[in-house]
GROMACS .gro file of C-alpha atoms in nm:
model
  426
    1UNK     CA    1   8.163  18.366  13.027
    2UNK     CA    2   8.212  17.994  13.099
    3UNK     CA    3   7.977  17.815  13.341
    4UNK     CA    4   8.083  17.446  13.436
    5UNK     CA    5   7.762  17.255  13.645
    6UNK     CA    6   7.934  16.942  13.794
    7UNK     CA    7   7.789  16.624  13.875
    8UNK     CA    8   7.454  16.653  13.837
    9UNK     CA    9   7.170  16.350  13.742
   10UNK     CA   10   7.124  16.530  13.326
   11UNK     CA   11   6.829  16.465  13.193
   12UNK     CA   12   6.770  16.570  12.813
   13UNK     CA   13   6.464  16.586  12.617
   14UNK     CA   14   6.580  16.568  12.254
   15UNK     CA   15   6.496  16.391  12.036
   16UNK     CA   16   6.297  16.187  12.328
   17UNK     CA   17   6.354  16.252  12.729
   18UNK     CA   18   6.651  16.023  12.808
   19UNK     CA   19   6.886  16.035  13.198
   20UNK     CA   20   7.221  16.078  13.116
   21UNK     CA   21   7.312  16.002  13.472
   22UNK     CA   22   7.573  16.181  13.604
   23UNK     CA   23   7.706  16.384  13.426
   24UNK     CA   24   7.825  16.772  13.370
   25UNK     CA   25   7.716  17.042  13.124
   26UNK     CA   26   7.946  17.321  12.981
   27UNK     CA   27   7.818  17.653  12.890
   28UNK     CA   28   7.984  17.897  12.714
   29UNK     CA   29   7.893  18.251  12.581
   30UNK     CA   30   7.518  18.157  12.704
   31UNK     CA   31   7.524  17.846  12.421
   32UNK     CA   32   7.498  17.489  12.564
   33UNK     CA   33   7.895  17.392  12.445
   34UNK     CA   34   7.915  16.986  12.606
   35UNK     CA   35   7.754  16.739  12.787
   36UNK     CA   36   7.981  16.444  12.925
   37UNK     CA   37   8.147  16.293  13.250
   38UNK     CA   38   8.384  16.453  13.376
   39UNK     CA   39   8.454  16.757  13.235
   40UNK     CA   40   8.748  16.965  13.269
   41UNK     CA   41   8.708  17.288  13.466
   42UNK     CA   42   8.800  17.614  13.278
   43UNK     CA   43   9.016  17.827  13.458
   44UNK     CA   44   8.795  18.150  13.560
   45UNK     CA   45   8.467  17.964  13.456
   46UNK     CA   46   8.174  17.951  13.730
   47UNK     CA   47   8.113  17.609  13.878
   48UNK     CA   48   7.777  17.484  14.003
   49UNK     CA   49   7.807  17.196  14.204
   50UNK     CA   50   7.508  17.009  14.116
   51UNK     CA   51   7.540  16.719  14.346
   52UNK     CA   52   7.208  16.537  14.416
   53UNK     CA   53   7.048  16.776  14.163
   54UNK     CA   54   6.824  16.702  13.894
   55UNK     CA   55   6.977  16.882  13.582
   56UNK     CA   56   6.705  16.949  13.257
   57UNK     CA   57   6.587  17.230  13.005
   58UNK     CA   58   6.397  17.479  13.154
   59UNK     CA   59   6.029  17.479  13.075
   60UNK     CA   60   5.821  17.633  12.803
   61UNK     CA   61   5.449  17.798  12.882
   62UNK     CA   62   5.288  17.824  12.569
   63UNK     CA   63   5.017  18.071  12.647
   64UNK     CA   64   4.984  18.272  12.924
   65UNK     CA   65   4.753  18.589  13.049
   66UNK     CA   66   5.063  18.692  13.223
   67UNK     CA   67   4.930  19.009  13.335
   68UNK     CA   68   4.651  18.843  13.534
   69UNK     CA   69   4.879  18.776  13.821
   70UNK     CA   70   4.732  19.041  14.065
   71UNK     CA   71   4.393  18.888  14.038
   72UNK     CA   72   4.514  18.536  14.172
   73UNK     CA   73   4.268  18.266  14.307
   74UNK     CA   74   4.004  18.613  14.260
   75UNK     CA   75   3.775  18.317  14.085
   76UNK     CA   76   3.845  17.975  14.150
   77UNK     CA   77   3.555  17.803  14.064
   78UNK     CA   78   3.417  18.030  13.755
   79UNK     CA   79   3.330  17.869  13.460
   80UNK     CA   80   3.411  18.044  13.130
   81UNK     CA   81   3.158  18.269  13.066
   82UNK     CA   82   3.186  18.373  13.422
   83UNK     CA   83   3.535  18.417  13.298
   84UNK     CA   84   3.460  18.592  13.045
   85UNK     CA   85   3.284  18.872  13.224
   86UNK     CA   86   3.379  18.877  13.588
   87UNK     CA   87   3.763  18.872  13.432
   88UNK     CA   88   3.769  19.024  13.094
   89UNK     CA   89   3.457  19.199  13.117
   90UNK     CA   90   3.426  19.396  13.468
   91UNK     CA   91   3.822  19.360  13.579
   92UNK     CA   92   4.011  19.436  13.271
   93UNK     CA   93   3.884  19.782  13.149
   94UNK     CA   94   4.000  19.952  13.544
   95UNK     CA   95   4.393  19.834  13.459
   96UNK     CA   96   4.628  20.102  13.439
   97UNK     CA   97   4.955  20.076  13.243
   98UNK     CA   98   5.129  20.050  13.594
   99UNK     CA   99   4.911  19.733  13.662
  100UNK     CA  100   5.026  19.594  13.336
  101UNK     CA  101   5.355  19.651  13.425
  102UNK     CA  102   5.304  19.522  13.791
  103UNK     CA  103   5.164  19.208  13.689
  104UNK     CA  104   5.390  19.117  13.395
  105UNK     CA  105   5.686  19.160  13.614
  106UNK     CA  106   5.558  18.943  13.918
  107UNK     CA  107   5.413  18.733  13.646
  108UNK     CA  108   5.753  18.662  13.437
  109UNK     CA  109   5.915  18.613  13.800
  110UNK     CA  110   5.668  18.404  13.915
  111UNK     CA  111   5.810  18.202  13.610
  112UNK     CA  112   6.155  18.211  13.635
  113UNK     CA  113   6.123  18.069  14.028
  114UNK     CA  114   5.937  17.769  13.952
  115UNK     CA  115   6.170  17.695  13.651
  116UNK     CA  116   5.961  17.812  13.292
  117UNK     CA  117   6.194  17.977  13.112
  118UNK     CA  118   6.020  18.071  12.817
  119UNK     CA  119   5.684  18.216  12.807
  120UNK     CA  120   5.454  18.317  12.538
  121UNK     CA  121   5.267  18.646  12.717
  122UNK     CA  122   4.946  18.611  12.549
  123UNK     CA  123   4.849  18.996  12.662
  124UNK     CA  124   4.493  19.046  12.538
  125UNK     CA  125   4.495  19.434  12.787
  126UNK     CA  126   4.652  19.651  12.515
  127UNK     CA  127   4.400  19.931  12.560
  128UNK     CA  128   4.623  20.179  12.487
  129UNK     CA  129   4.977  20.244  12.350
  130UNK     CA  130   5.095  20.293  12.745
  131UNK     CA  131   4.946  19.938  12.837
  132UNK     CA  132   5.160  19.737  12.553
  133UNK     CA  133   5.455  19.939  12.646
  134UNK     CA  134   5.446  19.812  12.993
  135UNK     CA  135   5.393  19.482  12.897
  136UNK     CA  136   5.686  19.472  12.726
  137UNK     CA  137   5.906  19.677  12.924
  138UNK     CA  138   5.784  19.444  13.246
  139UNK     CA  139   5.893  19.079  13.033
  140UNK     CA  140   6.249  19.267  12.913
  141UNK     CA  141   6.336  19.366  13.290
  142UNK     CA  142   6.221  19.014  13.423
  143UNK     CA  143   6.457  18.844  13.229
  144UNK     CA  144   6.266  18.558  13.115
  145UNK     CA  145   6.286  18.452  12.771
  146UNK     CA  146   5.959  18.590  12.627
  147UNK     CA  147   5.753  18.603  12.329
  148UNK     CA  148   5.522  18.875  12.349
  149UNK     CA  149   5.172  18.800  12.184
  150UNK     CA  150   5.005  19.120  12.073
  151UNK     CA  151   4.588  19.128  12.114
  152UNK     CA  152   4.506  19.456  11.968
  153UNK     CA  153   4.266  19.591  12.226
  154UNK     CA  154   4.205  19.903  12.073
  155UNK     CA  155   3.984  20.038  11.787
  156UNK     CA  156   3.981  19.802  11.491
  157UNK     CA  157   4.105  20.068  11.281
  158UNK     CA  158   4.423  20.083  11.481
  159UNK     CA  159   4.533  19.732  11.472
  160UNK     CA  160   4.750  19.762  11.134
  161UNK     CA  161   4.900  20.094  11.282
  162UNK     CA  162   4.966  19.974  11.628
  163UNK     CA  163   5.066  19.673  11.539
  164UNK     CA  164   5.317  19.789  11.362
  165UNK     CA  165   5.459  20.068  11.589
  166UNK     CA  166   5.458  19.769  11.852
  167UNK     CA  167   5.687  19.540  11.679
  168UNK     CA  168   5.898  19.866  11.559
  169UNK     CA  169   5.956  20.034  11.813
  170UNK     CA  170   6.041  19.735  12.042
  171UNK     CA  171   6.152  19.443  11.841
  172UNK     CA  172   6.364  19.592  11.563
  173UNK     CA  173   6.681  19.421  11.714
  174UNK     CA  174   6.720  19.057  11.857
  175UNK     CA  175   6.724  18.953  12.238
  176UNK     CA  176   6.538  18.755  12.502
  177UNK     CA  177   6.179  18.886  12.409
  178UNK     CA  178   6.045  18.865  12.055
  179UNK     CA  179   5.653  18.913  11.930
  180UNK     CA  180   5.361  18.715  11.761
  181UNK     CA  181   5.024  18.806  11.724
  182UNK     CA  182   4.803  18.699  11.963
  183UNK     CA  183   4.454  18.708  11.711
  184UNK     CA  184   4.135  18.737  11.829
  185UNK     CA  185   4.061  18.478  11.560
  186UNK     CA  186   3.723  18.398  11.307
  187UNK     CA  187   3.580  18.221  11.597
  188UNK     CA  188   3.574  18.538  11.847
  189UNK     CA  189   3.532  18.842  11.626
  190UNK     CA  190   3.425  18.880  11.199
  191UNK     CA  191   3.652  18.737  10.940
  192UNK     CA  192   3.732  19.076  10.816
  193UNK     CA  193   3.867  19.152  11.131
  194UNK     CA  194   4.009  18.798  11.173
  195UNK     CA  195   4.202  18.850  10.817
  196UNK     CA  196   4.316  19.172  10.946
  197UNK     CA  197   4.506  19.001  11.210
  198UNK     CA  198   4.661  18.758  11.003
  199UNK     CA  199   4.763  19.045  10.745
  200UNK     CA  200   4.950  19.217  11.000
  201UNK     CA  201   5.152  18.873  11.085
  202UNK     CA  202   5.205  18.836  10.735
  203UNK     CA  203   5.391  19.136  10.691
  204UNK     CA  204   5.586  19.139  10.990
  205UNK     CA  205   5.653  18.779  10.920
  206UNK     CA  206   5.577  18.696  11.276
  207UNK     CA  207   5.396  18.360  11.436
  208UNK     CA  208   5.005  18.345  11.549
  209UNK     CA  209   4.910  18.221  11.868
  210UNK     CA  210   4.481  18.222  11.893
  211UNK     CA  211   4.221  18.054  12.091
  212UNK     CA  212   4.112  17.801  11.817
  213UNK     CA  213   3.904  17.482  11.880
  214UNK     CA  214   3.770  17.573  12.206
  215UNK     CA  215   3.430  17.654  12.221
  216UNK     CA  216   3.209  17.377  12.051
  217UNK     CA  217   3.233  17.112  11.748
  218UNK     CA  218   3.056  17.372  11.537
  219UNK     CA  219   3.272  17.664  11.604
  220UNK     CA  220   3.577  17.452  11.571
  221UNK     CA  221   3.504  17.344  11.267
  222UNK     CA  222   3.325  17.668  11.095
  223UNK     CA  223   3.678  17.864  11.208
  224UNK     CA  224   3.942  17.561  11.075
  225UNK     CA  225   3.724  17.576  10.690
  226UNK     CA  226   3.807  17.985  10.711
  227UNK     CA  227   4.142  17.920  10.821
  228UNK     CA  228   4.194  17.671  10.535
  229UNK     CA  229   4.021  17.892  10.214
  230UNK     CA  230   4.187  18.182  10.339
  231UNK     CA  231   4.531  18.009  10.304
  232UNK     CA  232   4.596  18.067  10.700
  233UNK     CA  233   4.626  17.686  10.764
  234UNK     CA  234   4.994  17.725  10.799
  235UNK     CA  235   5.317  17.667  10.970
  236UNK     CA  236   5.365  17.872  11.296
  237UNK     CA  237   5.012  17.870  11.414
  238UNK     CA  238   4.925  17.766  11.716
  239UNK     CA  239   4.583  17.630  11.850
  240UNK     CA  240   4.499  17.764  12.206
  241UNK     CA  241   4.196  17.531  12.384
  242UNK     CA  242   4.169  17.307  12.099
  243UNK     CA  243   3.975  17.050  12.255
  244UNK     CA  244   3.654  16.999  11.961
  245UNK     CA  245   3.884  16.941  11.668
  246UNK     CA  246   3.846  16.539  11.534
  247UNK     CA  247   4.089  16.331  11.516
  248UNK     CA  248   4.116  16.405  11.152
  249UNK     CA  249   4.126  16.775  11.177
  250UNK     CA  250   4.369  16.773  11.419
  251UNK     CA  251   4.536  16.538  11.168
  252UNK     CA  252   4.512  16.875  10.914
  253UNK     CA  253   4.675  17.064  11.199
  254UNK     CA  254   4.971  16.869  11.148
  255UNK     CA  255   5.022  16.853  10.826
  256UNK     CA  256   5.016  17.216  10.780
  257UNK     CA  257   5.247  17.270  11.049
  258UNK     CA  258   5.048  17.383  11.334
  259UNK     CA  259   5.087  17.339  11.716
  260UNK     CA  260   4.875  17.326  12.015
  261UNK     CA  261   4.838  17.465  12.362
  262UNK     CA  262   4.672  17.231  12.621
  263UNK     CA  263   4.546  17.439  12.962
  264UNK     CA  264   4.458  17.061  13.131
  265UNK     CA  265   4.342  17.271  13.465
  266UNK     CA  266   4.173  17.572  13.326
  267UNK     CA  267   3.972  17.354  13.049
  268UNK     CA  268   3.881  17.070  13.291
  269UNK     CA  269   3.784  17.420  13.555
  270UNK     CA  270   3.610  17.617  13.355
  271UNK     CA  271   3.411  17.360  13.133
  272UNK     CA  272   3.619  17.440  12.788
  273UNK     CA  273   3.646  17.078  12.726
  274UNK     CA  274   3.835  16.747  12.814
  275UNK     CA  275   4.174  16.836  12.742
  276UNK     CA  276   4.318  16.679  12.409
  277UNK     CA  277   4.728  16.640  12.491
  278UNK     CA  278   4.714  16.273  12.383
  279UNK     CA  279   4.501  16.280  12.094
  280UNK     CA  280   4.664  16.585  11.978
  281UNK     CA  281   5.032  16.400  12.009
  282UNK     CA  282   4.889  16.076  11.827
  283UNK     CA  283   4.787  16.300  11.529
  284UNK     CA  284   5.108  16.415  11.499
  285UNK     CA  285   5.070  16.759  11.624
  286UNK     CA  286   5.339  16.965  11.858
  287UNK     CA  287   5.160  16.953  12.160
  288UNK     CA  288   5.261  17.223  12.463
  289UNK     CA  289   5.116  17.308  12.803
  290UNK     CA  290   4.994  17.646  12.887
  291UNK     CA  291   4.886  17.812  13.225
  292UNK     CA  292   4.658  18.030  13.070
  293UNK     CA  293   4.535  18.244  13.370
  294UNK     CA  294   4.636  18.210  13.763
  295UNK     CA  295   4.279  18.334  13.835
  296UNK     CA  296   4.123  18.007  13.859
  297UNK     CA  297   4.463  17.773  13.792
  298UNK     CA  298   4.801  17.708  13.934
  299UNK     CA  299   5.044  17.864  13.767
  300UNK     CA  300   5.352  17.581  13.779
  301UNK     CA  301   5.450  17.339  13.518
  302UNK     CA  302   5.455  17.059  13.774
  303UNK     CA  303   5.087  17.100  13.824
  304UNK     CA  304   5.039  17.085  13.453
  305UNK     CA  305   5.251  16.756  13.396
  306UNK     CA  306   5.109  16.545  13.660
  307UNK     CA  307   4.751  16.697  13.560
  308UNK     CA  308   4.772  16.597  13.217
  309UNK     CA  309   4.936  16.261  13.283
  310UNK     CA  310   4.644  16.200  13.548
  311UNK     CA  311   4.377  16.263  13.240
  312UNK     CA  312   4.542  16.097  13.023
  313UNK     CA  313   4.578  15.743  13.203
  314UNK     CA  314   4.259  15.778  13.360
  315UNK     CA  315   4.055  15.784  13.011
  316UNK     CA  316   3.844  15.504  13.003
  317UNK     CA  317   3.900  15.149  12.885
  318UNK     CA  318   4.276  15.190  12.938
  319UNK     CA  319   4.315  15.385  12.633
  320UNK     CA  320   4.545  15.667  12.772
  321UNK     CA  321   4.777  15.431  12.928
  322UNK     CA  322   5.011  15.486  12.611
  323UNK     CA  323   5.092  15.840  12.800
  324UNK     CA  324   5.392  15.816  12.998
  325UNK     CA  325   5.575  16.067  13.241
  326UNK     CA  326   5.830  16.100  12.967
  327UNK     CA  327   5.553  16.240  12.733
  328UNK     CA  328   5.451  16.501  12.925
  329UNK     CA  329   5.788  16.629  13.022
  330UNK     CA  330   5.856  16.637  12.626
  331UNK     CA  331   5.532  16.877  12.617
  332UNK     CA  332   5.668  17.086  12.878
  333UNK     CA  333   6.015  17.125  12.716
  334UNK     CA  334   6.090  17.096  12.367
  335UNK     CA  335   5.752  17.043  12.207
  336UNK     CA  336   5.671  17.346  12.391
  337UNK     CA  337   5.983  17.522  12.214
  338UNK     CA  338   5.840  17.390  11.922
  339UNK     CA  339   5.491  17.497  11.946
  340UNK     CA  340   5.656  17.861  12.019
  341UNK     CA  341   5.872  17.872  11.691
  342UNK     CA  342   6.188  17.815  11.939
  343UNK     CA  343   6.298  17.406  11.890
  344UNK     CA  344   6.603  17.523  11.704
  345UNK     CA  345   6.674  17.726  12.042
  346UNK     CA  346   6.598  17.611  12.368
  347UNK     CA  347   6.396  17.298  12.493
  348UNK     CA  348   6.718  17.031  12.541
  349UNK     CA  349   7.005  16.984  12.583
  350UNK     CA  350   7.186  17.008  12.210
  351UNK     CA  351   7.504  17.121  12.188
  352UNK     CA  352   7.510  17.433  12.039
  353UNK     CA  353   7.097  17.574  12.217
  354UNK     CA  354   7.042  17.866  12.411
  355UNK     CA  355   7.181  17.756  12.764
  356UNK     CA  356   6.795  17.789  12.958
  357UNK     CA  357   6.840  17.524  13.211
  358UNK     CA  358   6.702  17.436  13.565
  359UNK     CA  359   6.837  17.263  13.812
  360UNK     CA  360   6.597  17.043  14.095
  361UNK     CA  361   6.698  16.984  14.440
  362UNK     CA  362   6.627  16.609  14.519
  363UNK     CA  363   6.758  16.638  14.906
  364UNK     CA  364   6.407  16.643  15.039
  365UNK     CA  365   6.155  16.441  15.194
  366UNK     CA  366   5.930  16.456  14.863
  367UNK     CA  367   6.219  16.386  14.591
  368UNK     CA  368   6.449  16.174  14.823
  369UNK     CA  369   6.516  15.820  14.664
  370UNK     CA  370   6.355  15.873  14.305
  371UNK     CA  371   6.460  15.570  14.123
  372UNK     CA  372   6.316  15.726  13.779
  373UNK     CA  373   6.443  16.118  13.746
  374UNK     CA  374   6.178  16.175  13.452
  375UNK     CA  375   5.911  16.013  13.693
  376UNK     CA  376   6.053  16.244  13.996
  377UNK     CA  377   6.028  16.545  13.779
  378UNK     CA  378   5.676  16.488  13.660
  379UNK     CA  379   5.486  16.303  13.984
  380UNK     CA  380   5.669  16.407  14.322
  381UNK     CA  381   5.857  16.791  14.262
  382UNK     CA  382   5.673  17.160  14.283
  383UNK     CA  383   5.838  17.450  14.314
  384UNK     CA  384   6.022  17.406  14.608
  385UNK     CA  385   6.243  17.190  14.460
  386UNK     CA  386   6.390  17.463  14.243
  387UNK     CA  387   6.711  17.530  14.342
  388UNK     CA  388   6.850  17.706  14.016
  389UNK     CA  389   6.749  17.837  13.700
  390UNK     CA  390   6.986  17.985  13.351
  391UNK     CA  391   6.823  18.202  13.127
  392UNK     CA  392   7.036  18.251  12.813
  393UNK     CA  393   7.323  18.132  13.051
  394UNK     CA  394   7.321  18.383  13.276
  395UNK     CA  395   7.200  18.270  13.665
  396UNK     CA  396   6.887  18.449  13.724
  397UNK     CA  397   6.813  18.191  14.031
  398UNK     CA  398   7.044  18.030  14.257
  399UNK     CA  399   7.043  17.826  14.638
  400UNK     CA  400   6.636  17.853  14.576
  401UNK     CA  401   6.655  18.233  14.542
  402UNK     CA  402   6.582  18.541  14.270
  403UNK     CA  403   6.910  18.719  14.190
  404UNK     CA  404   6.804  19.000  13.985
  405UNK     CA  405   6.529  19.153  14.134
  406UNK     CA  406   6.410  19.290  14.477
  407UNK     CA  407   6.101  19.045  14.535
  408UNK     CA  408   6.016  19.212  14.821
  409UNK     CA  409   5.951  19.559  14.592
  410UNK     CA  410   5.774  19.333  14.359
  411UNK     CA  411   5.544  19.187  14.533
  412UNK     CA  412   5.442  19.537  14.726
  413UNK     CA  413   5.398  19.651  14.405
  414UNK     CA  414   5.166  19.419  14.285
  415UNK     CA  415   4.958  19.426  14.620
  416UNK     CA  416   4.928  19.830  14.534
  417UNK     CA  417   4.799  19.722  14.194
  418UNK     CA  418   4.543  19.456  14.328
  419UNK     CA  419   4.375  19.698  14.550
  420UNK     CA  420   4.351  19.945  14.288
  421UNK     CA  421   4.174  19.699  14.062
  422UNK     CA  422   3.946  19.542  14.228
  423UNK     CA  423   3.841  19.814  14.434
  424UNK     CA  424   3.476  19.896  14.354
  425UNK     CA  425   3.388  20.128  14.084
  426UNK     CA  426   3.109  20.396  14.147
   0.00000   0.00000   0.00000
């Protein structure tokens, strides 16, 4: 199938964000195939007119408790150990698989509307086999592009078995969702068990996404001297919250091919730490944003870009003023892709990429005469400005609406499964 979008203002983001004007992009078997003026129409293609739209790759959430999205706003001014056991602690253990599944799907959806098109589910409620099935199932039917991060929630004894009927039974062929393991990591549970996770990678020759960095100097740097005698400081890692790290260790990050995932709301809410998207970028490092929970955050990428770009200019002295809107629409694109182990495939606009686009209505009161796209995208739009959205090529939004799924049915569903689990518990 050939889809033609005409006329829109093109923004790419590769190799740094640049406005192409306007311009048209041609997509063809899902693959981005040319980006010029004037294009010729294909007979039987689809045509978007994109007149007075903003044209750009789609987003990239880097981490994400995706399942969490039944328990919205249930905590907004928590800190993290209130986190830890109002959410993880008293919340967590009453989800069925059909919550997992209800919260996934309105999760990935939830997505898809306000234009992230790739999302690393970092699903840490894998009680049992039924739970990780519905996880999965939830991200395939959304039709997001997905990577699946497996926390073993089970016994410890399990997590070499599981993990390996997991990626088996549902990853043994290519498509939209693919897995990494989401490790507990030396900083959250014992080093035997940490090394166990990173076995089980290993051998399935799959990425790691953990929380790294996050809790204090100490911890940071007890955890990133395991990492690095262990032979784990390597390519495809990313570090989730890893504010504490020095400007030398995140320096070591680089060099061994690491990536990190800034949460700029959730770590400035819940006390993690100041968030590090500029000193991380100066080292060197890939540096993506993550929504990390909708419990106590907003769970947009607009929020995230003009949040970070706010912290960053505001450090004192003037020494964030370096940080431009163009850097953190690179984080929310195609570093993203990169932190995720998917530059080669989506995050701009190269000819030749997975066709993930989204397309920004600029016909409003709030994004009417924007003289700087990139500065329109960051500062002034939300999610009401999201007119379309390609997955893969295929339309999964259009004229500001879902295509593929009954929203309606969703979001019933997820009401059922919010009552359920926070009802009281004799």
């Amino acid at each position: 199938m050939t889809t033609l979008i005409k006329n829109g203002i093109v923004v790419d983001t590769e190799p740094e964000p640049v406005v192409f004007g306007q311009v048209d992009v041609r997509v063809e078997g899902g693959l981005i195939a040319e980006v010029g003026p004037d294009l010729p129409e294909v007979p039987g293609a689809e045509v978007i007119d994109a007149t007075g739209m903003i044209v750009l790759p789609g987003f990239v959430d880097s981490h994400r408790h995706t399942w969490q999205a039944g328990i919205r706003a249930i905590a907004p001014d928590i800190t993290f150990g209130g986190y830890l056991q109002r959410i993880l602690g008293e919340l967590a253990p009453g989800y069925r698989p059909e919550d997992v599944y209800a919260g996934n799907l309105a999760g990935a959806l939830e997505c898809l509307d306000a234009g992230i098109t790739t999302l690393l589910d970092w699903s840490h409620v894998q009680f049992t086999p039924e739970h990780t099935d519905s996880a999965v199932r939830a991200l395939r039917e959304s039709g997001i592009r997905a990577i699946f991060g497996y926390c073993h929630g089970g016994p410890r004894e399990n997590l070499l078995k599981e993990g390996r009927r997991v990626h088996d039974e549902h990853f043994g062929t290519a498509g939209l969702v693919s897995m990494a393991i989401a490790a507990l990591g030396p900083e959250i549970v014992s080093e035997e068990d940490a090394l166990e996770e990173w076995r089980l990678a290993r051998e399935l020759d799959l990425p790691v996404t953990a929380h790294l960095g996050g809790h204090n100097r100490e911890s940071a740097t007890k955890g990133l001297a395991f990492l690095s005698a262990n032979g784990l400081l390597a390519p495809r890692t990313t570090y989730v919250h890893a504010n504490h790290y020095s400007d030398d260790q995140l320096k070591l990050i680089a060099d061994s091919g690491g990536g990190v995932s800034v949460s700029p709301i959730d770590e400035m809410a819940l006390g993690i730490g100041y968030p590090i998207s500029g000193r991380a970028r100066a080292a060197g490092v890939p540096t993506s944003f993550s929504i990390d929970t909708v419990t106590c955050a907003p769970g947009d990428m607009f929020s995230l870009m003009r949040t970070a770009f706010a912290l960053e200019r505001g450090r004192p002295d003037g020494q964030g003023l370096g940080f431009r809107a163009r850097d953190a629409l690179r984080m929310a694109t195609i570093e993203g892709a990169e932190v995720v182990g998917l530059g080669d495939t989506v995050g701009s606009l190269r000819v030749g990429k997975q066709a993930d686009l989204v397309l920004l209505r600029t016909g409003t009161l709030g994004m009417a005469a924007a003289h700087d796209p990139i500065g329109a995208v960051v500062l002034n739009a939300d999610t009401s400005a999201v007119d379309t959205v390609l997955v893969a090529g295929q339309t999964v939004k259009r004229d500001g609406r879902l295509l593929r799924h009954d929203v309606t049915e969703v979001l019933a569903r997820l009401a059922e499964s919010a009552r359920a689990v926070t009802a009281p518990r004799s």
